[in-house]
Amino acid sequence: MFGNNLNSTLIQDLDRLENRLREIPLEPGVYFLRDQNGEILYIGKSKKLRSRVRSYFRPSQPLSPRIALMVRQVTEIEFIVTDTEAESLALEANLIKQHQPHFNTLLKDDKKYPYICITWSETYPRIFITRKRRINNQKDRYYGPYVDTRLLRYTLHLIKRTFPLRQRPQPLFKDRPCLNYDIGRCPGVCQKLISPQDYRETLQKVAMIFQGRTGELLEKLAAKMLAASENLDFEQAATIRDQIRGLQALNTDQKVSLPDDTVSRDAIALAKDEQHCCIQLFQVRSGRLVGRLGFFADSQSANEGEILQKVLEEHYLSVEGVEIPSEILLPCELPEGEVLAGWLREKKGRKVELTVPQRQSKADLLAMVEKNALYELEKTKRSADRDLQSLQDLAVILDLPALPHRIEGYDISHIQGSNAVASGVVFIDGVAANQHYRHYKIKNPEVKIGHSDDFASLAEVIRRRFRRYAENPDNIAESDDFPDLVMIDGGKGQLSAVVTVLGEMNLLEQVKVVSLAKQREEIFLPGESSPLETDKEQPGVQLLRRVRDEAHRFAVSFHRQQRMQKSRRSRLDEIPGLGFKRQKDLLAHFHSLDYIREASLEQLQQVTGIGEQLAKEIYNYFHPR
């Protein structure tokens, strides 16, 4: 760091700015831009650090509104010098992942496209489809995001029929494998009938499919089949033959017409307007389309080349060297293409060409990618237009001063008062934002088995949700999660209970709240005895129904989970000395009461915290003399 004078921004102190810029070397490296609180605003890289950083502060340099806003906040500059440009790219990527600066956000985390995940961090890895890419464990591997969800599910289905893989997340029986083992679809992972090393070898073959190395895998399997035949192991040879046929059935209609089908290449293109930017990346291996990936970006924060540069950097950062193609087709030159090419060459161990195609065949492939990006853009625009229409209609119905950016929905779930819980769901700009969902366990002692009180339960949840705003009203202006609209599932009674508690908290003027009754889809406003005159099929009402249905689904699923846990623990509560913590450990180890009942003394003592005496208590409870 260059100093501690953070009272003014650099553009307000031109002498200090010039001193900082002169101290930055003309060498490759990574730079940090910080604000007056010391927070990192932006992390970037350059082959000439001083020139790159100086470009932000030139009056003649055109900047996007987003970057101009960032520059006005910069009070300090730091840098790290690297030996090569490729090192600066890798260092930048790691630092961005670690610090996640606000102004580095270019690619949007859209749950529209799914990934394939292989959990290499586990002894027996799992393979599954997910729309959430977690970075908690660096050993786990994500492939994607894939645009064609239907094809992805079919591919995984066929893989599980071709290779013996675990088919169930939890074992069906305690002491024997299920039918999948008998018919050869599972190697008996639940009973450890296959070693972790052998099972991982099978998963490595599956991973090669998603790495675009199906041709290489087919060659290996063909060699193994021939060796098995020469050793007269015809059963093994037949098994491998079936695997080869299954792999050949994948992507049979995915041939791409290219004269040189020996070169692996990726082709990337984008389509954008003022609000949206959709990127498509086609993976072509041996003339065959093996993967079609999709990304979304902030169209206002960068130009076409900068967006494509960032997509390629983030994509290839997470892949292995063998997955990087020999050629990448681009619609335009990248701002730092040489740096990217050098980094890819180091990672792959061979030359990687970044090409803006001139030959007709490659240009046609790129045109096909761009056409698909344009199709995704049109689809995204239609969906956004529908959401906007719903928000506009809802604003008119409820006479809101502006479109409701954040809508929250609340519902209660229980069975005659038992296991009462509540849900809080969030819609951002008309789209469900499940990362903001919350569960609530009702704490009111009056709500118990045989006595339910939805009014009191809703009042409790709303009080807990808005408590910090009642304690300090200034939090409302500073908060980025204060709702523009709160929807309660229910009629006048539920709404009145919520209005009462908001009034007690002096928040009734700040929180816009409505309720939606189930029977006639009627909307009630505070203080009104009659519902609003609306059509249940109009866009605004449909949006409220989606919020209501999602709140109901989320509450019911949590209630079922709590009910199942309580039913399992109810019997364990009767065992002397078995507290809540050890009950959790027991259920985590055996997964069900049936397995605990069948466990021997030795097996019970394998659970953390279960000693010999407590194991006897548990065993004697399930096996009374």
XYZ file of C-alpha atoms in Angstrom:
625
model
C 0.000 0.000 0.000
C 1.236 3.502 -0.828
C -0.162 5.473 2.065
C -2.942 6.017 4.523
C -4.414 9.345 3.348
C -7.885 8.120 2.431
C -9.821 11.307 3.139
C -10.285 12.229 -0.526
C -10.575 10.302 -3.763
C -7.703 10.344 -6.226
C -9.589 12.347 -8.854
C -10.094 15.028 -6.174
C -6.353 15.127 -5.404
C -4.567 15.206 -8.766
C -1.092 15.623 -7.256
C -1.491 12.490 -5.150
C -2.932 10.677 -8.172
C 0.065 11.562 -10.326
C 2.482 10.449 -7.593
C 0.716 7.093 -7.331
C 0.755 6.550 -11.088
C 4.497 7.323 -11.343
C 5.241 4.688 -8.679
C 3.471 1.936 -10.654
C 5.946 0.026 -12.869
C 5.570 -0.699 -16.578
C 5.587 -4.447 -15.937
C 2.959 -7.194 -16.012
C 0.947 -7.734 -12.865
C -2.301 -7.250 -10.974
C -3.707 -3.996 -9.573
C -6.248 -3.245 -6.809
C -8.493 -0.183 -6.655
C -9.748 0.609 -3.129
C -12.328 3.015 -1.684
C -12.078 5.243 1.413
C -13.028 2.314 3.679
C -10.217 0.182 2.322
C -12.655 -2.116 0.483
C -11.486 -3.487 -2.871
C -13.575 -1.990 -5.668
C -11.879 -3.710 -8.570
C -9.071 -6.155 -9.347
C -7.505 -6.106 -12.796
C -4.463 -7.322 -14.711
C -2.248 -5.851 -17.407
C 0.983 -6.491 -19.248
C 1.866 -2.826 -18.494
C 0.444 -1.902 -15.101
C 1.066 1.861 -15.202
C -0.481 2.324 -18.640
C -3.560 0.315 -17.748
C -4.230 2.083 -14.439
C -3.550 5.514 -15.954
C -6.205 4.866 -18.626
C -8.938 5.022 -15.952
C -8.045 8.617 -15.084
C -7.509 10.183 -18.543
C -10.189 12.832 -19.224
C -10.208 11.810 -22.893
C -10.734 8.109 -22.098
C -14.412 7.100 -22.633
C -15.675 5.033 -19.704
C -18.923 3.147 -19.234
C -21.255 4.594 -16.563
C -20.421 1.662 -14.274
C -16.645 2.131 -14.529
C -16.971 5.931 -14.253
C -18.863 5.429 -10.990
C -16.071 3.171 -9.742
C -13.310 5.636 -10.651
C -15.022 8.404 -8.658
C -14.689 6.226 -5.525
C -11.009 5.219 -5.850
C -8.839 6.519 -2.999
C -5.922 4.099 -3.171
C -4.113 1.875 -5.685
C -2.098 -1.264 -4.951
C -0.321 -3.657 -7.277
C 1.481 -6.997 -7.421
C 4.159 -7.480 -10.105
C 4.370 -10.879 -11.835
C 7.069 -12.401 -14.043
C 4.766 -13.072 -17.000
C 1.421 -11.933 -18.372
C 0.052 -15.462 -17.989
C 0.902 -15.388 -14.275
C -1.011 -12.110 -13.927
C -4.126 -13.695 -15.452
C -4.043 -16.674 -13.089
C -3.338 -14.430 -10.071
C -6.173 -12.054 -11.018
C -8.633 -14.959 -11.291
C -7.684 -16.315 -7.859
C -7.851 -12.885 -6.194
C -11.262 -12.122 -7.713
C -12.568 -15.461 -6.466
C -11.190 -14.700 -2.989
C -12.348 -11.062 -2.627
C -15.294 -10.891 -5.088
C -15.108 -7.113 -5.673
C -18.365 -5.422 -6.604
C -17.157 -3.876 -9.874
C -15.675 -7.156 -11.127
C -19.168 -8.601 -11.430
C -19.624 -9.108 -15.163
C -20.999 -12.612 -15.572
C -24.386 -13.150 -13.966
C -25.073 -16.251 -11.880
C -28.229 -17.388 -13.653
C -29.918 -20.571 -12.422
C -31.482 -21.108 -15.827
C -28.721 -23.394 -17.062
C -27.687 -26.530 -15.094
C -24.286 -28.040 -14.363
C -23.055 -31.594 -13.952
C -21.277 -32.033 -10.604
C -18.908 -34.849 -9.614
C -18.066 -34.767 -5.900
C -14.449 -35.911 -5.947
C -14.171 -34.735 -2.313
C -16.197 -37.785 -1.201
C -14.826 -41.313 -0.772
C -17.415 -42.615 -3.240
C -18.087 -39.599 -5.493
C -21.615 -38.740 -6.615
C -22.633 -37.413 -10.023
C -25.745 -35.277 -10.381
C -27.320 -32.289 -12.125
C -27.481 -29.005 -10.208
C -28.210 -25.339 -10.906
C -26.050 -24.132 -7.995
C -22.318 -23.976 -8.494
C -20.755 -24.068 -5.034
C -17.054 -23.407 -4.481
C -16.893 -24.755 -0.920
C -14.725 -27.723 -1.889
C -12.046 -27.236 -4.521
C -11.922 -30.984 -5.277
C -15.491 -31.119 -6.588
C -15.802 -30.573 -10.333
C -18.540 -28.769 -12.252
C -19.110 -29.141 -15.999
C -21.271 -26.635 -17.844
C -23.503 -24.674 -17.701
C -25.365 -26.654 -20.376
C -28.052 -24.981 -22.468
C -29.947 -28.113 -23.541
C -31.326 -29.396 -20.234
C -33.322 -32.197 -21.853
C -30.261 -33.563 -23.667
C -28.195 -33.305 -20.477
C -30.712 -35.365 -18.501
C -30.881 -37.933 -21.285
C -27.076 -38.129 -21.386
C -26.833 -38.728 -17.625
C -29.664 -41.293 -17.846
C -27.815 -43.174 -20.582
C -24.522 -42.982 -18.682
C -26.132 -44.563 -15.606
C -27.406 -47.377 -17.838
C -24.007 -47.839 -19.460
C -21.656 -47.659 -16.470
C -22.239 -49.248 -13.045
C -22.786 -46.203 -10.801
C -24.516 -45.596 -7.485
C -28.175 -45.027 -8.301
C -29.554 -43.862 -4.939
C -28.445 -41.019 -2.612
C -29.093 -43.228 0.445
C -28.975 -47.056 0.756
C -32.283 -48.859 0.624
C -31.237 -51.679 2.955
C -28.799 -51.861 5.822
C -27.152 -55.223 5.258
C -27.565 -55.887 1.535
C -27.575 -54.018 -1.769
C -30.768 -53.275 -3.665
C -31.991 -54.574 -7.023
C -29.719 -52.186 -8.941
C -26.759 -54.282 -7.826
C -28.383 -57.532 -8.937
C -29.030 -56.230 -12.464
C -25.547 -54.718 -12.780
C -26.449 -51.035 -12.658
C -24.718 -50.366 -9.316
C -21.445 -51.890 -8.038
C -22.770 -52.085 -4.456
C -21.425 -48.786 -3.139
C -23.768 -48.848 -0.122
C -22.198 -52.098 1.110
C -18.686 -51.162 -0.048
C -18.627 -54.122 -2.444
C -16.316 -52.075 -4.678
C -13.203 -50.274 -3.495
C -13.107 -46.468 -3.634
C -10.189 -46.641 -6.079
C -12.038 -48.907 -8.532
C -15.192 -46.808 -8.283
C -13.229 -43.625 -8.948
C -11.766 -45.233 -12.071
C -15.310 -45.707 -13.362
C -16.123 -42.065 -12.574
C -12.978 -40.965 -14.395
C -14.349 -42.614 -17.545
C -17.657 -40.808 -17.084
C -15.830 -37.511 -16.535
C -14.097 -37.938 -19.898
C -17.514 -37.727 -21.576
C -18.187 -34.298 -20.092
C -14.621 -33.249 -20.864
C -15.322 -33.794 -24.566
C -12.964 -36.805 -24.667
C -15.487 -39.435 -25.738
C -13.354 -40.438 -28.732
C -10.334 -41.003 -26.488
C -12.490 -43.038 -24.101
C -13.822 -45.197 -26.942
C -10.249 -46.000 -28.007
C -9.331 -47.045 -24.452
C -12.429 -49.221 -24.102
C -11.817 -50.853 -27.478
C -8.285 -51.775 -26.384
C -9.582 -53.206 -23.092
C -12.263 -55.202 -24.925
C -9.651 -56.697 -27.246
C -7.402 -57.596 -24.290
C -10.338 -59.229 -22.463
C -11.165 -61.305 -25.569
C -7.561 -62.454 -25.952
C -7.614 -63.542 -22.292
C -10.839 -65.485 -22.979
C -12.710 -63.237 -20.515
C -15.750 -63.014 -22.771
C -18.092 -61.758 -20.043
C -15.872 -58.733 -19.420
C -15.492 -58.190 -23.156
C -19.279 -58.208 -23.593
C -19.676 -55.668 -20.787
C -17.173 -53.325 -22.427
C -18.859 -53.857 -25.805
C -22.159 -52.678 -24.306
C -20.431 -49.624 -22.855
C -18.994 -48.772 -26.277
C -22.435 -49.076 -27.876
C -23.934 -46.853 -25.179
C -21.287 -44.181 -25.798
C -21.820 -44.364 -29.545
C -25.519 -43.719 -28.953
C -24.625 -40.360 -27.370
C -24.728 -37.372 -29.706
C -25.291 -39.557 -32.780
C -26.987 -36.648 -34.541
C -24.553 -33.986 -33.352
C -22.161 -34.107 -36.333
C -20.840 -30.705 -37.420
C -19.746 -30.248 -41.019
C -16.063 -29.260 -40.923
C -13.426 -30.421 -43.390
C -10.784 -30.876 -40.658
C -12.433 -33.122 -38.078
C -9.190 -33.985 -36.282
C -8.793 -30.601 -34.561
C -10.630 -29.855 -31.322
C -12.042 -26.343 -31.227
C -14.403 -24.114 -29.275
C -16.502 -21.423 -30.930
C -17.943 -18.533 -28.926
C -20.320 -15.712 -29.831
C -22.791 -13.407 -28.115
C -25.955 -11.443 -28.741
C -26.868 -8.398 -26.662
C -29.153 -5.432 -26.322
C -29.279 -2.613 -23.773
C -30.505 -4.871 -20.947
C -29.375 -8.419 -21.724
C -26.347 -10.273 -23.016
C -26.418 -14.003 -23.882
C -23.243 -15.919 -24.709
C -23.022 -19.345 -26.348
C -19.939 -21.567 -26.433
C -19.952 -24.637 -28.712
C -17.444 -27.412 -27.963
C -16.514 -29.325 -31.127
C -14.328 -32.402 -30.846
C -13.376 -34.446 -33.942
C -16.067 -32.702 -35.940
C -18.730 -33.536 -33.388
C -20.631 -31.098 -31.178
C -20.109 -32.484 -27.660
C -21.216 -29.526 -25.542
C -23.239 -26.342 -25.815
C -22.676 -23.972 -22.922
C -24.520 -20.757 -22.090
C -23.639 -17.682 -20.028
C -25.250 -14.347 -19.144
C -23.439 -11.038 -18.674
C -24.116 -7.427 -17.777
C -24.506 -5.843 -21.207
C -23.902 -2.296 -19.933
C -20.594 -2.871 -18.148
C -18.315 -3.892 -21.042
C -17.984 -4.166 -24.805
C -18.161 -7.380 -26.824
C -14.464 -8.197 -26.630
C -14.244 -7.588 -22.858
C -17.271 -9.812 -22.213
C -15.895 -12.672 -24.332
C -12.471 -12.306 -22.688
C -13.979 -12.646 -19.195
C -16.186 -15.596 -20.186
C -13.243 -17.511 -21.623
C -11.007 -16.724 -18.632
C -13.574 -17.921 -16.097
C -14.538 -20.968 -18.155
C -11.013 -22.277 -18.783
C -9.933 -21.498 -15.233
C -12.182 -24.316 -14.006
C -11.240 -26.975 -16.591
C -8.326 -29.380 -16.807
C -5.570 -28.889 -19.360
C -6.706 -31.847 -21.482
C -10.096 -30.170 -21.945
C -8.684 -27.022 -23.563
C -9.032 -27.191 -27.370
C -6.289 -26.421 -29.854
C -8.297 -23.620 -31.441
C -10.851 -21.070 -30.215
C -12.990 -19.291 -32.808
C -13.944 -15.690 -31.958
C -16.221 -13.112 -33.605
C -13.778 -10.277 -32.777
C -10.325 -9.629 -31.345
C -9.996 -9.783 -27.560
C -8.508 -6.815 -25.656
C -5.915 -9.085 -24.021
C -5.934 -12.055 -26.370
C -2.172 -12.565 -26.197
C -2.297 -12.880 -22.407
C -5.134 -15.409 -22.609
C -3.386 -17.435 -25.328
C -0.160 -17.562 -23.308
C -1.971 -18.667 -20.170
C -3.894 -21.373 -22.066
C -0.662 -22.591 -23.656
C 0.945 -22.976 -20.226
C -2.089 -24.793 -18.845
C -2.533 -27.139 -21.823
C 1.160 -27.668 -22.512
C 0.613 -26.991 -26.220
C -0.132 -24.010 -28.435
C -3.711 -22.694 -28.380
C -4.807 -20.433 -31.249
C -7.349 -17.638 -30.812
C -8.772 -17.067 -34.284
C -11.249 -14.701 -35.899
C -12.160 -17.038 -38.781
C -11.858 -16.023 -42.417
C -12.418 -19.421 -44.041
C -16.021 -20.133 -44.934
C -16.426 -23.389 -42.982
C -15.206 -21.896 -39.702
C -17.153 -18.685 -40.296
C -20.290 -20.778 -40.842
C -19.718 -22.547 -37.511
C -19.338 -19.198 -35.757
C -22.491 -17.912 -37.468
C -24.380 -20.931 -36.117
C -23.163 -20.150 -32.587
C -24.195 -16.505 -32.949
C -27.622 -17.570 -34.251
C -28.146 -19.676 -31.128
C -27.009 -16.787 -28.917
C -29.541 -14.554 -30.657
C -32.264 -17.146 -30.067
C -31.425 -17.246 -26.339
C -31.468 -13.445 -26.247
C -34.952 -13.321 -27.774
C -36.160 -15.941 -25.318
C -34.670 -13.998 -22.400
C -36.280 -10.762 -23.630
C -39.708 -12.407 -23.891
C -39.426 -13.729 -20.360
C -38.244 -10.324 -19.075
C -41.093 -8.585 -20.891
C -43.629 -10.901 -19.248
C -42.127 -10.194 -15.826
C -42.144 -6.446 -16.502
C -45.783 -6.566 -17.607
C -46.708 -8.396 -14.396
C -44.878 -5.836 -12.248
C -46.468 -2.919 -14.080
C -49.943 -4.406 -13.712
C -49.371 -5.134 -10.017
C -48.197 -1.554 -9.443
C -51.429 -0.281 -11.013
C -53.628 -2.684 -9.016
C -52.052 -1.699 -5.681
C -51.428 1.951 -6.593
C -47.708 1.639 -5.862
C -45.414 4.654 -6.426
C -42.958 2.496 -8.422
C -42.526 -1.044 -9.680
C -42.012 -3.466 -6.754
C -38.390 -4.565 -7.084
C -38.465 -6.936 -4.096
C -41.628 -8.861 -3.161
C -41.723 -11.103 -0.089
C -44.362 -13.782 0.571
C -45.173 -15.490 3.900
C -47.179 -18.595 4.760
C -47.754 -20.899 7.766
C -47.766 -24.711 7.717
C -48.735 -27.194 10.466
C -51.040 -30.100 11.281
C -53.460 -29.063 14.027
C -50.760 -26.909 15.566
C -47.975 -29.518 15.586
C -44.584 -28.670 14.087
C -45.778 -25.183 13.121
C -43.389 -23.443 10.749
C -43.432 -20.478 8.386
C -41.789 -19.623 5.097
C -40.497 -16.365 3.687
C -39.885 -16.339 -0.071
C -38.454 -13.525 -2.182
C -39.081 -12.481 -5.789
C -36.668 -9.989 -7.368
C -38.068 -8.146 -10.402
C -40.748 -10.796 -10.718
C -38.372 -13.788 -10.573
C -37.989 -16.180 -7.631
C -34.699 -15.551 -5.788
C -34.358 -18.699 -3.688
C -30.975 -17.621 -2.295
C -32.957 -15.180 -0.110
C -35.593 -17.666 1.116
C -35.965 -18.169 4.882
C -37.542 -20.746 7.174
C -39.046 -19.949 10.582
C -39.910 -22.281 13.424
C -42.860 -20.891 15.349
C -41.754 -20.223 18.935
C -45.137 -19.196 20.402
C -45.793 -21.664 23.295
C -49.551 -21.316 22.716
C -49.162 -22.945 19.289
C -48.932 -26.654 20.004
C -50.564 -29.982 19.210
C -54.315 -29.505 19.167
C -54.149 -25.703 19.174
C -53.200 -23.708 16.094
C -53.205 -19.937 15.659
C -52.233 -18.763 12.180
C -52.870 -15.132 13.080
C -50.448 -15.191 16.026
C -47.919 -17.221 14.024
C -47.889 -14.733 11.154
C -47.602 -11.843 13.619
C -44.585 -13.556 15.210
C -42.852 -14.096 11.879
C -43.394 -10.513 10.711
C -42.153 -9.202 14.060
C -38.995 -11.272 13.768
C -38.451 -10.253 10.119
C -38.737 -6.498 10.721
C -37.381 -6.270 14.278
C -34.110 -4.602 13.329
C -35.925 -1.908 11.358
C -38.201 -1.140 14.312
C -35.188 -0.871 16.620
C -33.361 1.442 14.203
C -35.457 3.023 11.407
C -32.273 4.303 9.735
C -31.614 0.710 8.665
C -34.441 1.011 6.132
C -32.613 3.544 3.973
C -29.308 1.670 4.250
C -30.762 -1.801 3.629
C -30.704 -3.574 0.278
C -33.173 -6.252 1.393
C -36.103 -4.117 2.553
C -39.188 -5.249 0.602
C -41.258 -3.037 -1.669
C -44.237 -5.327 -1.069
C -45.133 -8.031 1.458
C -47.756 -10.618 0.530
C -49.501 -12.694 3.203
C -51.159 -15.971 2.280
C -54.688 -15.648 3.639
C -57.672 -13.340 3.938
C -58.725 -10.383 6.070
C -57.956 -12.116 9.379
C -54.351 -12.945 8.525
C -53.810 -9.473 7.088
C -55.261 -7.776 10.182
C -52.892 -9.716 12.444
C -49.903 -8.562 10.400
C -51.150 -4.956 10.202
C -51.536 -4.903 13.981
C -47.975 -5.982 14.639
C -46.584 -3.557 12.035
C -48.531 -0.780 13.706
C -47.048 -1.702 17.074
C -43.588 -1.524 15.473
C -44.338 1.870 13.869
C -43.628 0.392 10.427
C -47.073 0.419 8.882
C -46.216 3.424 6.719
C -42.960 1.881 5.509
C -44.135 -1.680 4.767
C -46.634 -2.096 1.956
C -48.570 -5.274 2.826
C -51.442 -7.151 1.136
C -52.996 -10.600 1.445
C -54.156 -13.053 -1.196
C -57.026 -15.394 -0.306
C -56.935 -18.885 -1.798
C -60.545 -19.570 -2.737
C -61.319 -16.694 -5.088
C -57.805 -15.271 -5.533
C -58.967 -12.064 -3.836
C -56.536 -9.305 -2.855
C -57.145 -7.519 0.456
C -55.621 -4.211 1.509
C -55.162 -2.990 5.119
C -58.297 -1.355 6.518
C -60.506 -2.456 3.615
C -63.437 -4.807 4.285
C -63.890 -5.774 0.636
C -61.305 -7.202 -1.747
C -60.011 -5.312 -4.765
C -61.907 -5.753 -7.992
C -59.480 -7.745 -10.100
C -59.453 -10.512 -12.661
C -57.579 -13.563 -11.387
C -56.044 -14.038 -14.846
C -54.519 -10.566 -15.162
C -50.684 -10.458 -15.029
C -50.331 -8.721 -11.652
C -52.640 -11.170 -9.894
C -50.834 -14.097 -11.524
C -47.550 -12.781 -10.133
C -49.012 -12.637 -6.627
C -50.318 -16.173 -7.096
C -46.827 -17.364 -8.033
C -45.435 -15.753 -4.882
C -48.262 -17.264 -2.780
C -47.842 -20.755 -4.279
C -44.072 -20.655 -3.789
C -44.459 -19.551 -0.148
C -46.940 -22.388 0.403
C -44.665 -24.974 -1.243
C -41.649 -23.854 0.746
C -43.573 -23.870 4.048
C -45.079 -27.330 3.439
C -41.711 -28.864 2.499
C -40.101 -27.486 5.670
C -43.040 -28.694 7.781
C -42.703 -32.218 6.376
C -38.994 -32.186 7.117
C -39.587 -31.096 10.713
C -42.363 -33.642 11.186
C -40.187 -36.491 9.926
C -37.298 -35.486 12.163
C -39.564 -35.248 15.195
C -41.198 -38.606 14.505
C -37.799 -40.245 14.322
C -36.601 -38.567 17.511
C -39.766 -39.152 19.495
C -38.810 -42.769 20.209
C -35.169 -41.890 20.803
C -36.274 -39.388 23.470
C -37.396 -42.353 25.569
C -33.852 -43.772 25.844
C -32.135 -42.695 29.102
C -28.966 -40.660 28.594
C -29.540 -40.076 24.878
C -29.645 -36.314 24.399
C -30.449 -34.265 21.335
C -26.831 -34.093 20.083
C -26.299 -37.856 20.211
C -29.700 -38.435 18.602
C -28.535 -36.328 15.656
C -25.257 -38.272 15.489
C -27.134 -41.587 15.538
C -29.514 -40.585 12.751
C -26.685 -39.123 10.690
C -24.786 -42.402 10.990
C -27.634 -44.891 10.431
C -30.098 -42.686 8.484
C -33.223 -44.327 9.924
C -34.717 -45.864 13.064
C -34.895 -49.259 11.353
C -31.117 -49.323 10.915
C -30.593 -48.273 14.551
C -32.953 -51.035 15.685
C -30.984 -53.658 13.734
C -27.538 -52.415 14.787
C -25.314 -54.518 17.014
C -23.581 -53.208 20.150
C -20.316 -52.917 18.232
C -21.949 -50.959 15.415
C -23.637 -48.596 17.878
C -20.320 -47.849 19.554
C -18.877 -46.736 16.198
C -21.013 -43.571 16.422
C -19.207 -40.528 17.812
C -20.126 -39.971 21.484
C -21.761 -43.399 21.979
C -19.842 -45.349 24.613
C -20.314 -48.929 25.783
C -22.902 -48.122 28.477
C -25.034 -45.874 26.245
C -24.816 -48.412 23.435
C -26.272 -51.020 25.818
C -29.112 -48.656 26.748
C -29.944 -48.142 23.072
C -29.669 -51.841 22.242
C -31.771 -52.917 25.233
C -34.453 -50.356 24.353
C -34.963 -51.915 20.931
C -34.417 -55.485 22.162
C -36.256 -55.797 25.512
C -35.941 -59.150 27.243
